[in-house]
Amino acid sequence: MSLEFAILGFLNYHPYTGYDLKKIFDGSVRHFWPADQSQIYRTLANLTERSLVQMEKVPQEDRPDRKVYHINDLGRNELRKWVAGPAPLDEPRSAPLIQVFFSGMLTDEEILQKFEGYAEIMRMILARYDQVPDQLGPFQQEITSPREHFFWLLTLENGLVSMRASLAWAESIIERIKSGQVPQK
Amino acid sequence: MSLEFAILGFLNYHPYTGYDLKKIFDGSVRHFWPADQSQIYRTLANLTERSLVQMEKVPQEDRPDRKVYHINDLGRNELRKWVAGPAPLDEPRSAPLIQVFFSGMLTDEEILQKFEGYAEIMRMILARYDQVPDQLGPFQQEITSPREHFFWLLTLENGLVSMRASLAWAESIIERIKSGQVPQK
DNA sequence: TTACTATATATGATTTATCCTATATATGAG
DNA sequence: CTCATATATAGGATAAATCATATATAGTAA
C-alpha cells in the first residue's frame, strides 16, 4: 500500500496531523497520487497500531484538538527500505481506452466528438500541471532543499511528458478521422 | 465499473464463456486492462442478475459443461451508451512516482540503480507491446474488420507513446545523475 | 503417485478506495 | 434559520481487485 509510504515520507520531513497531510497531498502529489481524507485517517490509525508512528494529542481552545503524528525510527527504516527497493508492480488500467477499443460501433461523427473530448480533457490536465507549483501551500516550507525540489519536479516532468504524448496521440487521431483514414463499418 | 463494459463489448461480437473471455482479455486488452478470472466470473454473474446478458448452459462430454453468455438488447444499449458517453474519470496512481518523490533520501548510487531499474522495466514493457499482435489467439477471429483492428491498434499506440515518453524521461534522468546534475544532500 | 498441462466452473478472505455520513469548534452571508 | 467556509476528527456502506482456494473433466511425463 503506497499511501502508507507516502504518509511516512511526509512525516519524515515534519510531524503532521491528518488534516495537514490532506492539504499537503493536494498540493504536492495529487497529480500522481490523489489521497482521500478517509484513507488518510485510516492509514494513520493503522501506522500507529503497527508502531511505525506515534500520535501526540495537542489541545486547542477555539478549535478541535489536534492529533499530531510523528514518525519513529522503525517507521523511518521501513520507509527507506521501500524507497530504495524495487519498483512496485504497476499495472494501471485505463477505462477511456476500453471506450476507444470499442469505438468502432459508433458513427464517425461520434468518434470525432469523443476524441475531441479526450483532447480537451488532456489539455485541461496539462494546464493543471502548470498550476501545481503555485498550489504547494504548506508544503512549500518542506521543499527548501534543492534536492527534494529536484525529485518533486521529476514527478511533474513524468506526468507532463506522458500527458503530452497522449495528447499528441489524440490529436493525431483527430487528424486521421478528419482526413478519412478511419476504415468504414 | 469498466470491466463490465469490456465484457459486454466482447459479448457483442460473439457469445463467450467466462473461460473464453479470460483468454480474450489476455490476448487483446491486457496492456491497458488486465482482467482477473475471479472478477470475470463475478461480473458475468452480476450482468446476468441485472438481465443485461443471458446464460446458456452447454453440456459437454469429455469436459465440464460450458456456460455461454449472450448479450441482449438491453445490454447492447447500455454498452453503446457508455462507449458514446463522456470519458470516465481517470485518476491513475503511480506507486513508483512516490518512490521517485522521496528519492532524495537515498545515495546517488542508489538513485542511479533505481532509475536504471525503472528504465529496464519500461524496455521490457515496450518489448511486450511488440508481442501483443502475436498473442491475439482466439480473438483474431473477431477482429476481421479493418475498423475494429484500427481501434485496437490505437490502444496499442497509446500505450507505446506513453511508455516511450516515460522511458525517455527515465533515460534523461540517468544522464543527469551521471553528469552530476542532482543537487547534493 | 506427483506435477504439469488443458478445459471449465466457481468462492473466500482480504485490502484499498470511494462517497457518504457524522461529530466538534469557529466565522460569514443570505 | 440554511448554506457556505475554516479547523479538526472520524466511521459506514459499498465496490472492485487480488490471491488464494476449490470443484470437475481430461491428458502427459517423471
PDB file of N, CA and C in Angstrom, chain A residues 47-116:
ATOM      1  N   LEU A  47      -0.928   2.816  10.889  1.00  0.00           N
ATOM      2  CA  LEU A  47       0.504   3.019  11.139  1.00  0.00           C
ATOM      3  C   LEU A  47       0.781   3.135  12.632  1.00  0.00           C
ATOM      4  N   THR A  48      -0.150   3.791  13.338  1.00  0.00           N
ATOM      5  CA  THR A  48       0.014   3.933  14.795  1.00  0.00           C
ATOM      6  C   THR A  48      -0.062   2.568  15.475  1.00  0.00           C
ATOM      7  N   GLU A  49      -1.059   1.791  15.067  1.00  0.00           N
ATOM      8  CA  GLU A  49      -1.231   0.469  15.662  1.00  0.00           C
ATOM      9  C   GLU A  49      -0.023  -0.424  15.404  1.00  0.00           C
ATOM     10  N   ARG A  50       0.605  -0.245  14.253  1.00  0.00           N
ATOM     11  CA  ARG A  50       1.774  -1.057  13.912  1.00  0.00           C
ATOM     12  C   ARG A  50       3.067  -0.442  14.450  1.00  0.00           C
ATOM     13  N   SER A  51       2.897   0.650  15.242  1.00  0.00           N
ATOM     14  CA  SER A  51       4.047   1.279  15.912  1.00  0.00           C
ATOM     15  C   SER A  51       5.100   1.836  14.952  1.00  0.00           C
ATOM     16  N   LEU A  52       4.678   2.298  13.774  1.00  0.00           N
ATOM     17  CA  LEU A  52       5.610   2.955  12.856  1.00  0.00           C
ATOM     18  C   LEU A  52       5.590   4.461  13.068  1.00  0.00           C
ATOM     19  N   VAL A  53       4.553   4.936  13.724  1.00  0.00           N
ATOM     20  CA  VAL A  53       4.437   6.358  14.078  1.00  0.00           C
ATOM     21  C   VAL A  53       3.889   6.458  15.508  1.00  0.00           C
ATOM     22  N   GLN A  54       4.077   7.654  16.101  1.00  0.00           N
ATOM     23  CA  GLN A  54       3.484   7.936  17.423  1.00  0.00           C
ATOM     24  C   GLN A  54       2.533   9.125  17.291  1.00  0.00           C
ATOM     25  N   MET A  55       1.447   9.069  18.044  1.00  0.00           N
ATOM     26  CA  MET A  55       0.480  10.152  17.975  1.00  0.00           C
ATOM     27  C   MET A  55       0.544  10.981  19.258  1.00  0.00           C
ATOM     28  N   GLU A  56       0.613  12.299  19.078  1.00  0.00           N
ATOM     29  CA  GLU A  56       0.637  13.226  20.213  1.00  0.00           C
ATOM     30  C   GLU A  56      -0.608  14.101  20.141  1.00  0.00           C
ATOM     31  N   LYS A  57      -1.381  14.120  21.210  1.00  0.00           N
ATOM     32  CA  LYS A  57      -2.594  14.937  21.203  1.00  0.00           C
ATOM     33  C   LYS A  57      -2.255  16.350  21.668  1.00  0.00           C
ATOM     34  N   VAL A  58      -2.675  17.313  20.888  1.00  0.00           N
ATOM     35  CA  VAL A  58      -2.380  18.718  21.181  1.00  0.00           C
ATOM     36  C   VAL A  58      -3.687  19.476  21.404  1.00  0.00           C
ATOM     37  N   PRO A  59      -3.994  19.821  22.655  1.00  0.00           N
ATOM     38  CA  PRO A  59      -5.239  20.526  22.917  1.00  0.00           C
ATOM     39  C   PRO A  59      -5.243  21.920  22.274  1.00  0.00           C
ATOM     40  N   GLN A  60      -6.430  22.342  21.833  1.00  0.00           N
ATOM     41  CA  GLN A  60      -6.592  23.693  21.284  1.00  0.00           C
ATOM     42  C   GLN A  60      -7.813  24.320  21.944  1.00  0.00           C
ATOM     43  N   GLU A  61      -7.916  25.617  21.836  1.00  0.00           N
ATOM     44  CA  GLU A  61      -9.020  26.296  22.538  1.00  0.00           C
ATOM     45  C   GLU A  61     -10.185  26.613  21.605  1.00  0.00           C
ATOM     46  N   ASP A  62      -9.918  27.229  20.515  1.00  0.00           N
ATOM     47  CA  ASP A  62     -11.002  27.677  19.637  1.00  0.00           C
ATOM     48  C   ASP A  62     -11.298  26.681  18.535  1.00  0.00           C
ATOM     49  N   ARG A  63     -10.620  25.587  18.580  1.00  0.00           N
ATOM     50  CA  ARG A  63     -10.771  24.598  17.526  1.00  0.00           C
ATOM     51  C   ARG A  63     -10.646  23.210  18.138  1.00  0.00           C
ATOM     52  N   PRO A  64     -11.094  22.195  17.400  1.00  0.00           N
ATOM     53  CA  PRO A  64     -10.926  20.839  17.955  1.00  0.00           C
ATOM     54  C   PRO A  64      -9.458  20.518  18.201  1.00  0.00           C
ATOM     55  N   ASP A  65      -9.209  19.648  19.158  1.00  0.00           N
ATOM     56  CA  ASP A  65      -7.838  19.242  19.442  1.00  0.00           C
ATOM     57  C   ASP A  65      -7.184  18.616  18.213  1.00  0.00           C
ATOM     58  N   ARG A  66      -5.862  18.727  18.174  1.00  0.00           N
ATOM     59  CA  ARG A  66      -5.124  18.159  17.040  1.00  0.00           C
ATOM     60  C   ARG A  66      -4.454  16.850  17.436  1.00  0.00           C
ATOM     61  N   LYS A  67      -4.360  15.952  16.466  1.00  0.00           N
ATOM     62  CA  LYS A  67      -3.586  14.736  16.682  1.00  0.00           C
ATOM     63  C   LYS A  67      -2.388  14.817  15.747  1.00  0.00           C
ATOM     64  N   VAL A  68      -1.238  15.084  16.336  1.00  0.00           N
ATOM     65  CA  VAL A  68      -0.028  15.224  15.531  1.00  0.00           C
ATOM     66  C   VAL A  68       0.718  13.893  15.505  1.00  0.00           C
ATOM     67  N   TYR A  69       1.048  13.455  14.292  1.00  0.00           N
ATOM     68  CA  TYR A  69       1.725  12.160  14.155  1.00  0.00           C
ATOM     69  C   TYR A  69       3.216  12.370  13.904  1.00  0.00           C
ATOM     70  N   HIS A  70       4.026  11.572  14.609  1.00  0.00           N
ATOM     71  CA  HIS A  70       5.480  11.629  14.492  1.00  0.00           C
ATOM     72  C   HIS A  70       5.988  10.284  13.987  1.00  0.00           C
ATOM     73  N   ILE A  71       6.842  10.312  13.002  1.00  0.00           N
ATOM     74  CA  ILE A  71       7.463   9.049  12.568  1.00  0.00           C
ATOM     75  C   ILE A  71       8.520   8.657  13.593  1.00  0.00           C
ATOM     76  N   ASN A  72       8.729   7.361  13.810  1.00  0.00           N
ATOM     77  CA  ASN A  72       9.806   6.919  14.693  1.00  0.00           C
ATOM     78  C   ASN A  72      10.871   6.182  13.863  1.00  0.00           C
ATOM     79  N   ASP A  73      11.884   5.649  14.550  1.00  0.00           N
ATOM     80  CA  ASP A  73      12.985   5.000  13.825  1.00  0.00           C
ATOM     81  C   ASP A  73      12.509   3.799  13.015  1.00  0.00           C
ATOM     82  N   LEU A  74      11.611   3.025  13.601  1.00  0.00           N
ATOM     83  CA  LEU A  74      11.083   1.868  12.873  1.00  0.00           C
ATOM     84  C   LEU A  74      10.393   2.320  11.588  1.00  0.00           C
ATOM     85  N   GLY A  75       9.575   3.350  11.724  1.00  0.00           N
ATOM     86  CA  GLY A  75       8.888   3.875  10.545  1.00  0.00           C
ATOM     87  C   GLY A  75       9.854   4.404   9.503  1.00  0.00           C
ATOM     88  N   ARG A  76      10.887   5.092   9.998  1.00  0.00           N
ATOM     89  CA  ARG A  76      11.902   5.653   9.111  1.00  0.00           C
ATOM     90  C   ARG A  76      12.627   4.541   8.334  1.00  0.00           C
ATOM     91  N   ASN A  77      12.939   3.465   9.043  1.00  0.00           N
ATOM     92  CA  ASN A  77      13.646   2.346   8.397  1.00  0.00           C
ATOM     93  C   ASN A  77      12.773   1.669   7.343  1.00  0.00           C
ATOM     94  N   GLU A  78      11.496   1.490   7.688  1.00  0.00           N
ATOM     95  CA  GLU A  78      10.572   0.881   6.718  1.00  0.00           C
ATOM     96  C   GLU A  78      10.456   1.751   5.476  1.00  0.00           C
ATOM     97  N   LEU A  79      10.374   3.052   5.707  1.00  0.00           N
ATOM     98  CA  LEU A  79      10.257   3.984   4.583  1.00  0.00           C
ATOM     99  C   LEU A  79      11.466   3.891   3.663  1.00  0.00           C
ATOM    100  N   ARG A  80      12.657   3.959   4.292  1.00  0.00           N
ATOM    101  CA  ARG A  80      13.880   3.948   3.495  1.00  0.00           C
ATOM    102  C   ARG A  80      14.007   2.644   2.711  1.00  0.00           C
ATOM    103  N   LYS A  81      13.637   1.554   3.360  1.00  0.00           N
ATOM    104  CA  LYS A  81      13.725   0.254   2.709  1.00  0.00           C
ATOM    105  C   LYS A  81      12.824   0.215   1.471  1.00  0.00           C
ATOM    106  N   TRP A  82      11.639   0.750   1.618  1.00  0.00           N
ATOM    107  CA  TRP A  82      10.699   0.734   0.495  1.00  0.00           C
ATOM    108  C   TRP A  82      11.141   1.645  -0.638  1.00  0.00           C
ATOM    109  N   VAL A  83      11.598   2.852  -0.273  1.00  0.00           N
ATOM    110  CA  VAL A  83      12.027   3.802  -1.302  1.00  0.00           C
ATOM    111  C   VAL A  83      13.223   3.252  -2.083  1.00  0.00           C
ATOM    112  N   ALA A  84      14.132   2.590  -1.372  1.00  0.00           N
ATOM    113  CA  ALA A  84      15.314   2.038  -2.049  1.00  0.00           C
ATOM    114  C   ALA A  84      15.003   0.741  -2.784  1.00  0.00           C
ATOM    115  N   GLY A  85      13.847   0.171  -2.509  1.00  0.00           N
ATOM    116  CA  GLY A  85      13.534  -1.149  -3.038  1.00  0.00           C
ATOM    117  C   GLY A  85      13.107  -1.121  -4.496  1.00  0.00           C
ATOM    118  N   PRO A  86      12.712  -2.313  -5.006  1.00  0.00           N
ATOM    119  CA  PRO A  86      12.320  -2.419  -6.416  1.00  0.00           C
ATOM    120  C   PRO A  86      11.039  -1.645  -6.711  1.00  0.00           C
ATOM    121  N   ALA A  87      10.864  -1.308  -7.950  1.00  0.00           N
ATOM    122  CA  ALA A  87       9.644  -0.601  -8.355  1.00  0.00           C
ATOM    123  C   ALA A  87       8.432  -1.462  -8.027  1.00  0.00           C
ATOM    124  N   PRO A  88       7.456  -0.866  -7.361  1.00  0.00           N
ATOM    125  CA  PRO A  88       6.224  -1.616  -7.102  1.00  0.00           C
ATOM    126  C   PRO A  88       5.589  -2.026  -8.430  1.00  0.00           C
ATOM    127  N   LEU A  89       4.983  -3.171  -8.433  1.00  0.00           N
ATOM    128  CA  LEU A  89       4.256  -3.601  -9.616  1.00  0.00           C
ATOM    129  C   LEU A  89       3.213  -2.547  -9.964  1.00  0.00           C
ATOM    130  N   ASP A  90       3.190  -2.190 -11.192  1.00  0.00           N
ATOM    131  CA  ASP A  90       2.338  -1.081 -11.584  1.00  0.00           C
ATOM    132  C   ASP A  90       1.581  -1.447 -12.851  1.00  0.00           C
ATOM    133  N   GLU A  91       0.346  -1.877 -12.721  1.00  0.00           N
ATOM    134  CA  GLU A  91      -0.443  -2.193 -13.905  1.00  0.00           C
ATOM    135  C   GLU A  91      -1.686  -1.319 -13.935  1.00  0.00           C
ATOM    136  N   PRO A  92      -1.486  -0.078 -14.340  1.00  0.00           N
ATOM    137  CA  PRO A  92      -2.627   0.821 -14.345  1.00  0.00           C
ATOM    138  C   PRO A  92      -3.660   0.403 -15.386  1.00  0.00           C
ATOM    139  N   ARG A  93      -4.890   0.702 -15.081  1.00  0.00           N
ATOM    140  CA  ARG A  93      -5.962   0.442 -16.032  1.00  0.00           C
ATOM    141  C   ARG A  93      -6.470   1.755 -16.580  1.00  0.00           C
ATOM    142  N   SER A  94      -6.882   1.752 -17.817  1.00  0.00           N
ATOM    143  CA  SER A  94      -7.432   2.953 -18.425  1.00  0.00           C
ATOM    144  C   SER A  94      -8.802   2.665 -18.994  1.00  0.00           C
ATOM    145  N   ALA A  95      -9.816   3.181 -18.287  1.00  0.00           N
ATOM    146  CA  ALA A  95     -11.185   2.982 -18.773  1.00  0.00           C
ATOM    147  C   ALA A  95     -11.422   3.703 -20.099  1.00  0.00           C
ATOM    148  N   PRO A  96     -10.882   4.897 -20.304  1.00  0.00           N
ATOM    149  CA  PRO A  96     -11.078   5.526 -21.601  1.00  0.00           C
ATOM    150  C   PRO A  96     -10.602   4.654 -22.760  1.00  0.00           C
ATOM    151  N   LEU A  97      -9.540   3.892 -22.534  1.00  0.00           N
ATOM    152  CA  LEU A  97      -9.055   3.042 -23.631  1.00  0.00           C
ATOM    153  C   LEU A  97     -10.030   1.902 -23.946  1.00  0.00           C
ATOM    154  N   ILE A  98     -10.851   1.489 -22.978  1.00  0.00           N
ATOM    155  CA  ILE A  98     -11.880   0.500 -23.306  1.00  0.00           C
ATOM    156  C   ILE A  98     -12.883   1.125 -24.252  1.00  0.00           C
ATOM    157  N   GLN A  99     -13.222   2.368 -23.969  1.00  0.00           N
ATOM    158  CA  GLN A  99     -14.116   3.076 -24.886  1.00  0.00           C
ATOM    159  C   GLN A  99     -13.492   3.160 -26.280  1.00  0.00           C
ATOM    160  N   VAL A 100     -12.223   3.526 -26.320  1.00  0.00           N
ATOM    161  CA  VAL A 100     -11.539   3.626 -27.617  1.00  0.00           C
ATOM    162  C   VAL A 100     -11.603   2.286 -28.344  1.00  0.00           C
ATOM    163  N   PHE A 101     -11.302   1.237 -27.630  1.00  0.00           N
ATOM    164  CA  PHE A 101     -11.251  -0.103 -28.214  1.00  0.00           C
ATOM    165  C   PHE A 101     -12.564  -0.470 -28.911  1.00  0.00           C
ATOM    166  N   PHE A 102     -13.680  -0.115 -28.289  1.00  0.00           N
ATOM    167  CA  PHE A 102     -14.986  -0.480 -28.850  1.00  0.00           C
ATOM    168  C   PHE A 102     -15.618   0.662 -29.647  1.00  0.00           C
ATOM    169  N   SER A 103     -14.853   1.687 -29.977  1.00  0.00           N
ATOM    170  CA  SER A 103     -15.391   2.857 -30.674  1.00  0.00           C
ATOM    171  C   SER A 103     -15.927   2.546 -32.056  1.00  0.00           C
ATOM    172  N   GLY A 104     -15.469   1.469 -32.633  1.00  0.00           N
ATOM    173  CA  GLY A 104     -15.898   1.130 -33.988  1.00  0.00           C
ATOM    174  C   GLY A 104     -17.401   1.034 -34.164  1.00  0.00           C
ATOM    175  N   MET A 105     -18.112   0.828 -33.041  1.00  0.00           N
ATOM    176  CA  MET A 105     -19.569   0.708 -33.136  1.00  0.00           C
ATOM    177  C   MET A 105     -20.249   2.070 -33.270  1.00  0.00           C
ATOM    178  N   LEU A 106     -19.481   3.165 -33.062  1.00  0.00           N
ATOM    179  CA  LEU A 106     -20.081   4.498 -33.149  1.00  0.00           C
ATOM    180  C   LEU A 106     -20.003   5.029 -34.581  1.00  0.00           C
ATOM    181  N   THR A 107     -20.682   6.145 -34.802  1.00  0.00           N
ATOM    182  CA  THR A 107     -20.537   6.830 -36.095  1.00  0.00           C
ATOM    183  C   THR A 107     -19.226   7.612 -36.068  1.00  0.00           C
ATOM    184  N   ASP A 108     -18.755   7.940 -37.264  1.00  0.00           N
ATOM    185  CA  ASP A 108     -17.514   8.706 -37.331  1.00  0.00           C
ATOM    186  C   ASP A 108     -17.650  10.062 -36.619  1.00  0.00           C
ATOM    187  N   GLU A 109     -18.846  10.615 -36.689  1.00  0.00           N
ATOM    188  CA  GLU A 109     -19.090  11.907 -36.016  1.00  0.00           C
ATOM    189  C   GLU A 109     -18.966  11.758 -34.506  1.00  0.00           C
ATOM    190  N   GLU A 110     -19.563  10.677 -34.001  1.00  0.00           N
ATOM    191  CA  GLU A 110     -19.465  10.417 -32.558  1.00  0.00           C
ATOM    192  C   GLU A 110     -18.024  10.190 -32.129  1.00  0.00           C
ATOM    193  N   ILE A 111     -17.282   9.479 -32.981  1.00  0.00           N
ATOM    194  CA  ILE A 111     -15.884   9.184 -32.660  1.00  0.00           C
ATOM    195  C   ILE A 111     -15.068  10.472 -32.638  1.00  0.00           C
ATOM    196  N   LEU A 112     -15.321  11.327 -33.631  1.00  0.00           N
ATOM    197  CA  LEU A 112     -14.601  12.601 -33.681  1.00  0.00           C
ATOM    198  C   LEU A 112     -14.880  13.409 -32.423  1.00  0.00           C
ATOM    199  N   GLN A 113     -16.159  13.469 -32.046  1.00  0.00           N
ATOM    200  CA  GLN A 113     -16.543  14.196 -30.827  1.00  0.00           C
ATOM    201  C   GLN A 113     -15.837  13.611 -29.611  1.00  0.00           C
ATOM    202  N   LYS A 114     -15.792  12.292 -29.561  1.00  0.00           N
ATOM    203  CA  LYS A 114     -15.175  11.602 -28.436  1.00  0.00           C
ATOM    204  C   LYS A 114     -13.715  11.966 -28.292  1.00  0.00           C
ATOM    205  N   PHE A 115     -12.993  11.919 -29.404  1.00  0.00           N
ATOM    206  CA  PHE A 115     -11.564  12.230 -29.318  1.00  0.00           C
ATOM    207  C   PHE A 115     -11.319  13.703 -29.062  1.00  0.00           C
ATOM    208  N   GLU A 116     -12.206  14.533 -29.568  1.00  0.00           N
ATOM    209  CA  GLU A 116     -12.066  15.957 -29.251  1.00  0.00           C
ATOM    210  C   GLU A 116     -12.305  16.178 -27.762  1.00  0.00           C
TER     211      GLU A 116
END
